[in-house]
Amino acid sequence: MTIKAGFAPRPKQRFFHVRGQSPFASRSLRGVNNLGNDTGPLPDQFAWNNNPAPFSLGATAAIALARIPSSIPVESPDYRGPVLLNPGGPGGSGVDFVVSIGETIGTILGPQFDVIGFDPRGIARSTPRISFFDTPAERALWGTAPGIIGNGSGVDGLASEWARAQILGKLALAHDHNVLAHMNTENTARDMLQIVQAHKREKLQYWGFSYGTVLGATFATIFPDKVERLVIDGVVDAENYYATLWNNNLLDTDKTLQTFFDGCAQAGPDVCPFYAPTPEQISQNLTALYTAIKTQPVPVFTESGYGLVDYARLQGTIFLSLYSPYESFLPLAKGLADLASGDGRAFFNISAAPIFECSCDGPDPSANKATEAILGIICTDGQAVPRDLESTKKFYEQFSNISRWADVWAPLHISCSKVGWPNSIPKPRFQGPFVANTSFPLLLVGNTADPVAPLWAAKKMSSGFPGSVVLTQDSPGHCSISGPSVCTFGHVRDYFVDGKLPPVDEICPVISTPFQNQTVPGGVMGRSSFASEPVSPEDREILDAIQQIHSARLFATAHTRRFGGSGLL
């Protein structure tokens, strides 16, 4: 797992700048209407496209890129070309991902590779951008992320969510300008191939997380002969995604929450503030807290913000904490303990978004990430959803029988209701099935307790790709990077560098737990330490990389994720 001797340190990030804007590079891509049209050559030079006209066949989109180059000269036989990353979403910025942790991902992969992040069509710095509103203020006042249904009963909230879908659909149509038909996963897969070809390579090397597994599986199915290395991590059932059902993502959510109960009880009162002698008692205390909050929400007013801790915030914050237990479980325990005593400040701050402020200095593309982009992609990608409220109620009732978290996740399906989503926006031609004999076997990675990407989905998706292997990481959280496993990232490196797949049924351990070796001095939560077990110098490099990833993801979760929003990332 050590970096090959003689390789120079990896250079710093390399970006391309647009005058007066944040660093990124963009490539001009042809517009498409259907499968097979997006095959035109790209220009040799990077082309700026800051103010694209309304999108039409033959028009261009600008795809933002960030690259951390390999320290190995391109002409060297040791140079291995670019690895493309997708952080998930849909709607996650690959540019931000690489700016934040690209150097760290490069450490895991090895210095032989360029590390490339890109903003998919319609996302963040890529243009034209998916937007349903004229101004950021209008977006902030309305709110676009799918919410949480009702107060736990789901009655009034379900109808309200269905009605909001109608308005968002009309806003989408009013602001479309013939863009949304081209903003889909199929076309993004084609864009990835063009990015690879622009680097004088013919096959894709890719590591995709969460929704990025749908993108990766789509690429592997459309271009099975163009796969050099392809890792999909935190695997989603792509067929369920394209069916716009979103109803089998939560099969292991309760298992993830159970690790909170078990870990807190095992850690003891000096470590876990929400401690009770048994996991069952901790679970019962949380149930009692839900009941109390439904009856009487807790008002919060601090210097940094204000609001209510009500059922929706309680349910949503706990749910989001399950994504990253090593960063979130201790603050969650502190917040729940204070909330049970009537103090909601710590809990409120876990998911508090920055207060919106109008900018007087002009638009900043790095900050202008339209939260409705997730709907623009999933509703365009997926099959049409029945339009009537009765069908919506029936779906919700059936989903609620599957998962107690249906009130968090069902709004994704409801938001794409035909009554709201414009019928005039054509669907992509490709929506599965996911069966392909790829030119190199895929590596699929799944956790034993992933709250939104159950291990079952990885095994199902693997069955469509002969020779692929599922690597299991024995930890809670979303995607492998949510837990500290030298074993997992050693296998990922071996796969990219040597083409070596892990043994079938391999289960990788983690070297720590979310509550291990923690103290709460003065009421301030400490961060998880991955140094609880002795490790070799070679493994320390991987552990340091994992720690940096966790630090970056904690910041993103706490400060950029909209409270109450659903999504895979």
Coordinates of C-alpha atoms in Angstrom, one line a residue:
M1 CA 0.0 0.0 0.0
T2 CA 3.0 2.3 -0.2
I3 CA 3.6 4.7 -3.0
K4 CA 6.0 3.3 -5.5
A5 CA 9.6 4.3 -4.9
G6 CA 11.0 7.0 -7.2
F7 CA 7.7 8.8 -7.8
A8 CA 7.8 12.5 -7.2
P9 CA 5.2 14.1 -4.8
R10 CA 1.9 14.8 -6.5
P11 CA 1.6 18.4 -7.9
K12 CA -0.9 20.8 -6.5
Q13 CA -4.3 21.2 -8.1
R14 CA -4.3 22.6 -11.6
F15 CA -7.3 24.6 -12.7
F16 CA -8.3 26.8 -15.6
H17 CA -9.6 30.3 -14.8
V18 CA -12.4 32.3 -16.3
R19 CA -12.0 36.1 -15.9
G20 CA -13.4 37.3 -12.6
Q21 CA -14.7 33.8 -11.7
S22 CA -13.7 30.9 -9.6
P23 CA -11.2 28.4 -11.1
F24 CA -12.6 25.8 -13.4
A25 CA -12.1 24.5 -16.9
S26 CA -14.9 23.9 -19.3
R27 CA -15.2 21.9 -22.5
S28 CA -17.7 22.7 -25.2
L29 CA -20.1 19.8 -25.8
R30 CA -22.7 19.3 -28.5
G31 CA -26.4 19.4 -27.7
V32 CA -28.3 16.1 -28.1
N33 CA -31.8 15.0 -28.5
N34 CA -31.5 11.3 -28.3
L35 CA -29.2 8.3 -27.9
G36 CA -26.3 8.4 -30.4
N37 CA -26.3 12.1 -31.3
D38 CA -23.6 13.2 -28.8
T39 CA -20.7 11.9 -30.8
G40 CA -19.2 15.0 -32.3
P41 CA -15.5 15.8 -31.7
L42 CA -14.4 18.2 -29.1
P43 CA -12.1 21.1 -29.9
D44 CA -8.5 20.6 -28.9
Q45 CA -8.4 23.7 -26.7
F46 CA -10.5 24.6 -23.7
A47 CA -13.4 26.9 -24.8
W48 CA -15.2 29.3 -22.6
N49 CA -19.0 29.4 -22.8
N50 CA -20.1 31.9 -20.2
N51 CA -23.4 33.0 -21.7
P52 CA -24.9 30.2 -23.7
A53 CA -28.0 30.8 -25.8
P54 CA -31.2 28.7 -25.2
F55 CA -30.1 25.1 -25.7
S56 CA -31.0 23.4 -29.0
L57 CA -29.5 20.8 -31.3
G58 CA -26.1 22.0 -32.3
A59 CA -25.8 24.3 -29.3
T60 CA -23.1 23.8 -26.7
A61 CA -22.8 23.2 -23.0
A62 CA -19.8 24.1 -20.9
I63 CA -18.6 21.4 -18.5
A64 CA -16.5 22.6 -15.6
L65 CA -13.4 20.6 -14.8
A66 CA -10.8 20.5 -12.0
R67 CA -7.8 18.3 -12.3
I68 CA -5.0 17.4 -10.0
P69 CA -2.3 16.1 -12.4
S70 CA -0.2 13.1 -11.8
S71 CA 3.4 13.6 -10.8
I72 CA 4.4 11.2 -13.5
P73 CA 5.2 12.6 -16.9
V74 CA 2.6 11.8 -19.5
E75 CA 5.2 10.1 -21.7
S76 CA 6.3 7.8 -18.9
P77 CA 5.2 4.2 -19.0
D78 CA 4.2 4.5 -15.4
Y79 CA 1.7 7.3 -16.1
R80 CA -1.9 5.8 -15.9
G81 CA -4.1 8.6 -17.1
P82 CA -7.1 10.3 -15.6
V83 CA -9.5 8.9 -13.0
L84 CA -12.9 10.7 -13.1
L85 CA -14.8 11.2 -9.8
N86 CA -18.4 11.8 -9.1
P87 CA -19.5 12.6 -5.5
G88 CA -23.2 11.8 -6.0
G89 CA -26.4 13.8 -5.7
P90 CA -27.5 14.0 -8.4
G91 CA -26.4 17.5 -8.4
G92 CA -23.1 17.1 -6.5
S93 CA -20.2 19.2 -7.8
G94 CA -17.2 17.2 -8.9
V95 CA -15.2 20.4 -9.0
D96 CA -15.9 21.1 -5.3
F97 CA -15.2 17.5 -4.5
V98 CA -11.7 17.6 -6.1
V99 CA -10.9 21.0 -4.6
S100 CA -11.8 19.7 -1.2
I101 CA -10.4 16.1 -1.1
G102 CA -8.9 15.5 -4.6
E103 CA -5.3 15.5 -3.2
T104 CA -6.4 12.9 -0.6
I105 CA -8.1 10.7 -3.2
G106 CA -4.9 10.9 -5.2
T107 CA -3.0 9.6 -2.2
I108 CA -5.3 6.6 -2.0
L109 CA -5.1 5.9 -5.7
G110 CA -1.3 6.6 -6.1
P111 CA 0.6 9.3 -8.0
Q112 CA 0.3 7.5 -11.4
F113 CA -3.1 9.0 -12.0
D114 CA -4.6 12.4 -12.8
V115 CA -7.6 13.0 -10.5
I116 CA -10.5 14.8 -12.3
G117 CA -13.7 16.2 -11.0
F118 CA -16.4 17.7 -13.2
D119 CA -19.7 19.4 -12.7
P120 CA -22.2 17.4 -14.8
R121 CA -24.5 19.2 -17.2
G122 CA -26.7 21.8 -15.5
I123 CA -24.8 21.6 -12.2
A124 CA -22.9 24.3 -10.3
R125 CA -20.3 25.9 -12.6
S126 CA -21.3 24.1 -15.8
T127 CA -23.6 26.0 -18.1
P128 CA -26.4 26.3 -18.9
R129 CA -27.3 25.7 -15.3
I130 CA -30.6 24.0 -14.1
S131 CA -32.6 26.7 -12.4
F132 CA -36.3 27.2 -11.8
F133 CA -35.9 30.8 -10.4
D134 CA -34.9 34.2 -11.6
T135 CA -32.9 35.1 -8.5
P136 CA -31.2 33.4 -5.5
A137 CA -33.5 35.3 -3.2
E138 CA -36.6 33.9 -4.9
R139 CA -35.2 30.4 -4.5
A140 CA -34.4 30.9 -0.9
L141 CA -37.9 32.3 -0.1
W142 CA -39.7 29.4 -1.8
G143 CA -37.3 26.6 -0.9
T144 CA -36.8 23.8 -3.5
A145 CA -35.4 20.8 -1.7
P146 CA -38.0 18.1 -1.1
G147 CA -39.1 18.4 2.5
I148 CA -40.3 16.0 5.2
I149 CA -43.9 15.0 5.2
G150 CA -46.1 16.3 8.0
N151 CA -45.6 15.8 11.7
G152 CA -45.2 12.1 11.5
S153 CA -48.8 11.4 10.6
G154 CA -48.1 12.2 6.9
V155 CA -51.7 13.3 6.2
D156 CA -51.6 17.1 5.7
G157 CA -47.9 17.1 4.7
L158 CA -48.4 14.5 1.9
A159 CA -51.1 16.7 0.2
S160 CA -48.9 19.8 0.7
E161 CA -45.9 18.1 -0.8
W162 CA -48.0 16.9 -3.8
A163 CA -49.3 20.4 -4.3
R164 CA -45.8 22.0 -4.1
A165 CA -44.8 19.6 -6.9
Q166 CA -47.3 21.2 -9.2
I167 CA -45.8 24.6 -8.6
L168 CA -42.2 23.5 -9.0
G169 CA -43.2 21.7 -12.3
K170 CA -44.6 25.0 -13.6
L171 CA -41.5 26.9 -12.5
A172 CA -39.3 24.3 -14.3
L173 CA -41.2 24.6 -17.5
A174 CA -41.3 28.4 -17.3
H175 CA -37.5 28.5 -16.9
D176 CA -36.5 25.6 -19.1
H177 CA -35.5 27.2 -22.5
N178 CA -35.1 23.7 -24.0
V179 CA -32.4 22.8 -21.5
L180 CA -33.8 20.1 -19.3
A181 CA -34.2 17.6 -22.1
H182 CA -30.4 17.5 -22.4
M183 CA -29.6 17.3 -18.7
N184 CA -29.7 13.7 -17.9
T185 CA -27.5 10.8 -16.7
E186 CA -27.3 9.2 -20.2
N187 CA -25.8 12.4 -21.7
T188 CA -23.4 12.8 -18.7
A189 CA -22.1 9.3 -19.3
R190 CA -21.4 10.4 -22.9
D191 CA -19.7 13.5 -21.6
M192 CA -17.4 11.4 -19.5
L193 CA -16.2 9.5 -22.5
Q194 CA -15.5 12.8 -24.3
I195 CA -13.5 14.0 -21.3
V196 CA -11.5 10.8 -21.4
Q197 CA -10.9 11.1 -25.2
A198 CA -9.8 14.7 -24.8
H199 CA -7.0 13.2 -22.6
K200 CA -6.0 11.0 -25.5
R201 CA -7.4 7.9 -23.8
E202 CA -10.0 5.5 -25.1
K203 CA -11.3 3.9 -21.9
L204 CA -12.7 5.3 -18.7
Q205 CA -11.2 5.0 -15.2
Y206 CA -13.9 6.1 -12.7
W207 CA -14.8 6.1 -9.0
G208 CA -18.4 7.1 -8.4
F209 CA -20.2 7.4 -5.1
S210 CA -23.9 7.2 -4.3
Y211 CA -25.8 8.6 -7.4
G212 CA -22.4 8.3 -9.0
T213 CA -23.0 4.6 -9.0
V214 CA -26.1 5.1 -11.2
L215 CA -23.9 7.2 -13.6
G216 CA -21.1 4.6 -13.5
A217 CA -23.5 1.7 -14.2
T218 CA -25.1 3.7 -17.0
F219 CA -21.7 4.3 -18.6
A220 CA -20.8 0.6 -18.2
T221 CA -24.0 -0.5 -19.9
I222 CA -23.9 2.0 -22.8
F223 CA -20.1 1.7 -23.4
P224 CA -19.1 -1.8 -22.1
D225 CA -16.0 -1.8 -24.3
K226 CA -14.8 1.5 -22.9
V227 CA -14.2 0.4 -19.3
E228 CA -10.6 0.3 -18.0
R229 CA -11.4 0.6 -14.3
L230 CA -14.7 1.4 -12.8
V231 CA -15.5 1.5 -9.1
I232 CA -19.1 2.2 -7.9
D233 CA -19.2 2.8 -4.1
G234 CA -22.4 3.1 -2.1
V235 CA -24.4 1.3 -4.8
V236 CA -27.9 2.3 -5.7
D237 CA -30.4 0.0 -7.5
A238 CA -30.2 1.9 -10.8
E239 CA -33.4 0.2 -12.2
N240 CA -35.3 1.4 -9.2
Y241 CA -33.8 4.9 -9.7
Y242 CA -34.9 5.0 -13.4
A243 CA -38.3 3.8 -12.4
T244 CA -38.6 6.9 -10.2
L245 CA -39.6 4.7 -7.3
W246 CA -36.9 5.4 -4.7
N247 CA -38.5 2.9 -2.4
N248 CA -35.7 0.4 -1.8
N249 CA -33.0 2.7 -0.7
L250 CA -33.9 2.5 3.0
L251 CA -33.7 -1.2 3.6
D252 CA -30.8 -0.8 6.0
T253 CA -31.6 2.6 7.5
D254 CA -32.8 1.1 10.8
K255 CA -29.7 -1.0 10.9
T256 CA -27.6 2.1 10.7
L257 CA -29.5 3.7 13.5
Q258 CA -29.1 0.6 15.6
T259 CA -25.4 1.1 15.5
F260 CA -25.9 4.4 17.2
F261 CA -27.9 2.7 20.0
D262 CA -25.4 -0.1 20.3
G263 CA -22.3 2.2 20.2
C264 CA -23.7 4.6 22.7
A265 CA -24.6 1.9 25.2
Q266 CA -21.1 0.3 24.8
A267 CA -19.3 3.6 25.1
G268 CA -20.7 4.5 28.4
P269 CA -21.9 7.8 30.0
D270 CA -18.5 9.5 30.0
V271 CA -18.4 9.3 26.2
C272 CA -22.0 9.2 25.0
P273 CA -24.2 12.0 26.4
F274 CA -27.4 10.2 25.4
Y275 CA -26.3 7.1 27.3
A276 CA -28.6 4.5 28.8
P277 CA -27.5 1.1 30.1
T278 CA -28.9 -0.8 27.1
P279 CA -29.4 -0.1 23.4
E280 CA -33.2 -0.8 24.0
Q281 CA -33.4 1.9 26.6
I282 CA -31.6 4.4 24.3
S283 CA -34.1 3.6 21.6
Q284 CA -37.0 4.0 24.0
N285 CA -35.6 7.4 25.1
L286 CA -35.5 8.5 21.5
T287 CA -39.0 7.4 20.9
A288 CA -40.1 9.4 23.9
L289 CA -38.3 12.4 22.6
Y290 CA -40.1 12.1 19.3
T291 CA -43.4 12.1 21.1
A292 CA -42.5 15.1 23.2
I293 CA -41.3 17.1 20.2
K294 CA -44.5 16.4 18.2
T295 CA -46.5 17.8 21.1
Q296 CA -44.3 20.7 21.9
P297 CA -41.5 21.8 19.5
V298 CA -38.5 23.6 21.1
P299 CA -37.8 27.2 20.0
V300 CA -34.1 28.1 19.4
F301 CA -32.6 31.6 19.2
T302 CA -28.8 32.0 19.0
E303 CA -26.4 34.6 17.6
S304 CA -25.9 32.5 14.5
G305 CA -29.5 31.6 13.8
Y306 CA -33.0 30.8 15.0
G307 CA -35.8 28.4 14.3
L308 CA -37.7 25.4 15.7
V309 CA -36.7 21.9 16.6
D310 CA -39.9 20.2 15.5
Y311 CA -40.7 16.8 14.3
A312 CA -39.4 17.5 10.8
R313 CA -36.0 18.8 12.0
L314 CA -35.7 15.9 14.5
Q315 CA -36.4 13.3 11.9
G316 CA -34.3 15.0 9.2
T317 CA -31.3 15.6 11.4
I318 CA -31.1 12.1 12.7
F319 CA -31.5 10.8 9.2
L320 CA -28.7 12.9 7.8
S321 CA -26.5 11.9 10.7
L322 CA -26.7 8.3 9.6
Y323 CA -24.7 9.2 6.4
S324 CA -21.5 9.9 8.4
P325 CA -21.5 8.2 11.8
Y326 CA -17.8 8.9 12.5
E327 CA -18.4 12.6 12.3
S328 CA -22.1 12.8 13.3
F329 CA -22.9 10.3 16.1
L330 CA -21.2 12.2 18.9
P331 CA -22.7 15.6 18.1
L332 CA -26.0 13.8 17.6
A333 CA -25.8 12.3 21.1
K334 CA -24.9 15.6 22.6
G335 CA -27.8 17.3 20.7
L336 CA -30.3 14.7 21.7
A337 CA -29.3 14.8 25.4
D338 CA -29.6 18.6 25.5
L339 CA -32.9 18.5 23.6
A340 CA -34.3 16.0 26.1
S341 CA -33.5 18.6 28.8
G342 CA -35.3 21.3 26.9
D343 CA -32.2 23.0 25.3
G344 CA -32.4 22.7 21.5
R345 CA -29.3 24.8 20.5
A346 CA -26.8 22.0 20.0
F347 CA -29.3 19.9 18.1
F348 CA -30.4 22.8 16.0
N349 CA -26.9 23.7 15.0
I350 CA -26.2 20.2 13.6
S351 CA -28.3 20.9 10.6
A352 CA -28.6 24.7 10.6
A353 CA -27.9 26.1 7.1
P354 CA -26.2 29.5 6.7
I355 CA -28.7 32.4 6.7
F356 CA -29.3 33.6 3.2
E357 CA -27.9 37.0 2.3
C358 CA -28.2 38.8 -0.9
S359 CA -24.9 39.5 -2.7
C360 CA -24.1 43.0 -3.9
D361 CA -21.0 42.0 -5.8
G362 CA -22.5 40.1 -8.6
P363 CA -23.1 36.4 -9.1
D364 CA -20.6 33.9 -7.7
P365 CA -20.8 30.6 -9.7
S366 CA -19.1 28.7 -7.0
A367 CA -21.9 29.6 -4.6
N368 CA -24.8 29.5 -7.1
K369 CA -25.7 25.8 -6.8
A370 CA -29.4 25.6 -7.5
T371 CA -30.9 23.1 -5.1
E372 CA -33.6 22.2 -7.6
A373 CA -31.0 20.6 -9.8
I374 CA -31.6 17.3 -8.1
L375 CA -35.2 17.4 -9.3
G376 CA -34.2 18.5 -12.8
I377 CA -32.1 15.4 -13.2
I378 CA -34.1 12.7 -11.4
C379 CA -37.4 13.7 -12.9
T380 CA -36.0 13.9 -16.4
D381 CA -34.1 10.6 -16.0
G382 CA -37.0 8.6 -14.5
Q383 CA -40.2 7.2 -15.7
A384 CA -43.4 9.3 -15.3
V385 CA -45.0 9.2 -11.9
P386 CA -48.9 9.0 -11.7
R387 CA -50.5 12.4 -11.5
D388 CA -53.4 12.0 -9.0
L389 CA -53.2 12.5 -5.3
E390 CA -54.8 9.1 -4.6
S391 CA -51.9 7.4 -6.4
T392 CA -49.5 9.4 -4.3
K393 CA -51.3 8.4 -1.1
K394 CA -51.2 4.8 -2.1
F395 CA -47.5 5.0 -2.8
Y396 CA -46.8 6.6 0.5
E397 CA -48.8 4.1 2.5
Q398 CA -47.0 1.2 0.8
F399 CA -43.6 2.9 1.3
S400 CA -44.4 3.5 5.0
N401 CA -45.0 -0.2 5.4
I402 CA -41.4 -0.7 4.2
S403 CA -39.6 2.0 6.2
R404 CA -40.4 4.4 9.0
W405 CA -38.2 6.9 7.1
A406 CA -40.7 7.2 4.2
D407 CA -41.6 10.7 5.3
V408 CA -38.0 11.8 4.5
W409 CA -37.5 9.9 1.3
A410 CA -41.0 9.7 -0.4
P411 CA -40.9 13.4 -1.5
L412 CA -38.3 12.5 -4.1
H413 CA -40.9 10.4 -5.9
I414 CA -43.7 12.8 -5.2
S415 CA -41.7 15.8 -6.6
C416 CA -41.7 14.1 -10.0
S417 CA -45.5 13.6 -10.2
K418 CA -46.8 14.1 -13.7
V419 CA -49.2 16.7 -12.4
G420 CA -46.2 18.8 -11.7
W421 CA -43.4 17.7 -14.0
P422 CA -43.9 19.0 -17.5
N423 CA -44.9 16.3 -20.0
S424 CA -43.2 18.3 -22.8
I425 CA -39.7 17.4 -21.5
P426 CA -38.7 14.2 -23.3
K427 CA -37.2 11.2 -21.4
P428 CA -33.7 9.9 -22.3
R429 CA -33.8 6.8 -24.4
F430 CA -31.7 4.7 -22.0
Q431 CA -33.3 3.6 -18.7
G432 CA -31.8 0.1 -18.4
P433 CA -31.6 -2.8 -18.1
F434 CA -28.2 -2.9 -16.6
V435 CA -26.6 -6.0 -18.2
A436 CA -23.3 -5.8 -20.0
N437 CA -20.1 -7.7 -20.5
T438 CA -17.6 -5.0 -19.8
S439 CA -14.0 -4.9 -21.1
F440 CA -12.7 -5.0 -17.6
P441 CA -14.7 -6.2 -14.5
L442 CA -16.3 -3.7 -12.2
L443 CA -15.6 -3.3 -8.5
L444 CA -18.7 -2.6 -6.4
V445 CA -18.3 -1.4 -2.8
G446 CA -21.0 -1.5 -0.1
N447 CA -21.3 -1.0 3.7
T448 CA -23.0 -3.5 5.9
A449 CA -25.2 -0.7 7.3
D450 CA -25.6 2.0 4.7
P451 CA -28.7 4.2 5.4
V452 CA -29.5 4.9 1.7
A453 CA -27.6 2.3 -0.4
P454 CA -28.2 -1.1 1.1
L455 CA -25.7 -3.8 0.5
W456 CA -28.4 -5.8 -1.3
A457 CA -28.4 -3.2 -4.1
A458 CA -24.7 -3.7 -4.7
K459 CA -25.2 -7.5 -5.1
K460 CA -28.1 -7.0 -7.4
M461 CA -26.3 -4.6 -9.6
S462 CA -23.2 -6.9 -9.7
S463 CA -25.3 -9.7 -11.1
G464 CA -25.7 -7.8 -14.4
F465 CA -22.0 -7.4 -15.0
P466 CA -20.2 -10.7 -15.4
G467 CA -16.9 -10.9 -13.5
S468 CA -17.6 -8.0 -11.2
V469 CA -17.0 -8.3 -7.5
V470 CA -18.7 -6.8 -4.5
L471 CA -16.4 -5.7 -1.7
T472 CA -18.1 -5.3 1.7
Q473 CA -17.0 -2.9 4.3
D474 CA -18.2 -3.8 7.8
S475 CA -19.3 -0.4 9.0
P476 CA -22.3 2.0 9.2
G477 CA -22.6 5.1 7.0
H478 CA -22.9 6.0 3.4
C479 CA -20.2 4.8 1.0
S480 CA -16.8 3.4 2.0
I481 CA -15.3 6.8 2.8
S482 CA -17.7 7.1 5.7
G483 CA -15.5 4.6 7.7
P484 CA -11.8 4.1 8.4
S485 CA -10.8 0.9 6.5
V486 CA -7.3 0.5 5.3
C487 CA -8.4 -2.9 3.9
T488 CA -11.0 -1.3 1.6
F489 CA -8.8 1.5 0.2
G490 CA -6.0 -1.0 -0.2
H491 CA -8.2 -3.1 -2.4
V492 CA -9.3 0.1 -4.3
R493 CA -5.7 1.0 -4.9
D494 CA -4.8 -2.5 -6.0
Y495 CA -7.7 -2.5 -8.4
F496 CA -6.8 0.8 -10.1
V497 CA -3.0 0.2 -10.2
D498 CA -2.7 -3.6 -10.8
G499 CA -6.2 -4.5 -12.0
K500 CA -6.5 -6.9 -9.0
L501 CA -10.0 -7.6 -7.8
P502 CA -10.6 -8.6 -4.1
P503 CA -11.6 -12.1 -3.3
V504 CA -15.3 -12.9 -3.7
D505 CA -17.2 -12.3 -0.5
E506 CA -14.3 -10.3 1.0
I507 CA -15.4 -8.3 4.1
C508 CA -13.2 -5.4 5.1
P509 CA -13.1 -4.4 8.8
V510 CA -12.7 -0.8 10.1
I511 CA -10.2 0.0 12.7
S512 CA -12.3 2.2 15.0
T513 CA -15.9 2.9 15.9
P514 CA -17.8 6.2 15.9
F515 CA -17.7 6.3 19.7
Q516 CA -14.3 4.8 20.3
N517 CA -11.7 6.6 22.5
Q518 CA -13.8 9.8 22.8
T519 CA -14.3 12.3 25.6
V520 CA -16.5 15.3 25.9
P521 CA -14.4 17.8 27.8
G522 CA -16.4 20.8 28.8
G523 CA -19.3 19.7 26.8
V524 CA -17.4 20.1 23.5
M525 CA -17.5 17.0 21.2
G526 CA -14.2 15.6 20.2
R527 CA -13.6 14.2 16.8
S528 CA -13.2 10.5 16.0
S529 CA -9.7 9.3 16.2
F530 CA -8.4 6.6 13.9
A531 CA -5.2 6.0 15.9
S532 CA -6.8 3.8 18.5
E533 CA -5.0 0.7 17.1
P534 CA -1.4 0.6 16.1
V535 CA -0.8 0.8 12.4
S536 CA 2.2 0.5 10.1
P537 CA 3.7 3.6 8.4
E538 CA 2.4 2.4 5.1
D539 CA -1.2 2.2 6.5
R540 CA -0.8 5.5 8.3
E541 CA -0.7 7.2 4.9
I542 CA -4.1 5.7 4.1
L543 CA -5.5 6.6 7.5
D544 CA -4.3 10.2 7.3
A545 CA -6.1 10.4 3.9
I546 CA -9.3 9.0 5.4
Q547 CA -9.1 11.5 8.2
Q548 CA -8.8 14.3 5.7
I549 CA -11.8 13.0 3.8
H550 CA -13.9 12.9 6.9
S551 CA -13.0 16.4 7.9
A552 CA -14.1 17.7 4.4
R553 CA -17.3 15.7 4.5
L554 CA -18.2 16.9 8.0
F555 CA -17.9 20.5 6.8
A556 CA -20.0 19.8 3.7
T557 CA -22.7 18.0 5.7
A558 CA -22.9 20.7 8.4
H559 CA -22.7 23.7 6.2
T560 CA -23.9 23.0 2.6
R561 CA -26.6 20.4 2.9
R562 CA -30.1 22.0 3.0
F563 CA -32.0 20.8 6.1
G564 CA -34.8 18.5 5.2
G565 CA -33.5 17.9 1.7
S566 CA -33.5 14.4 0.5
G567 CA -31.0 12.9 -1.9
L568 CA -28.3 10.3 -2.2
L569 CA -25.3 12.5 -1.5

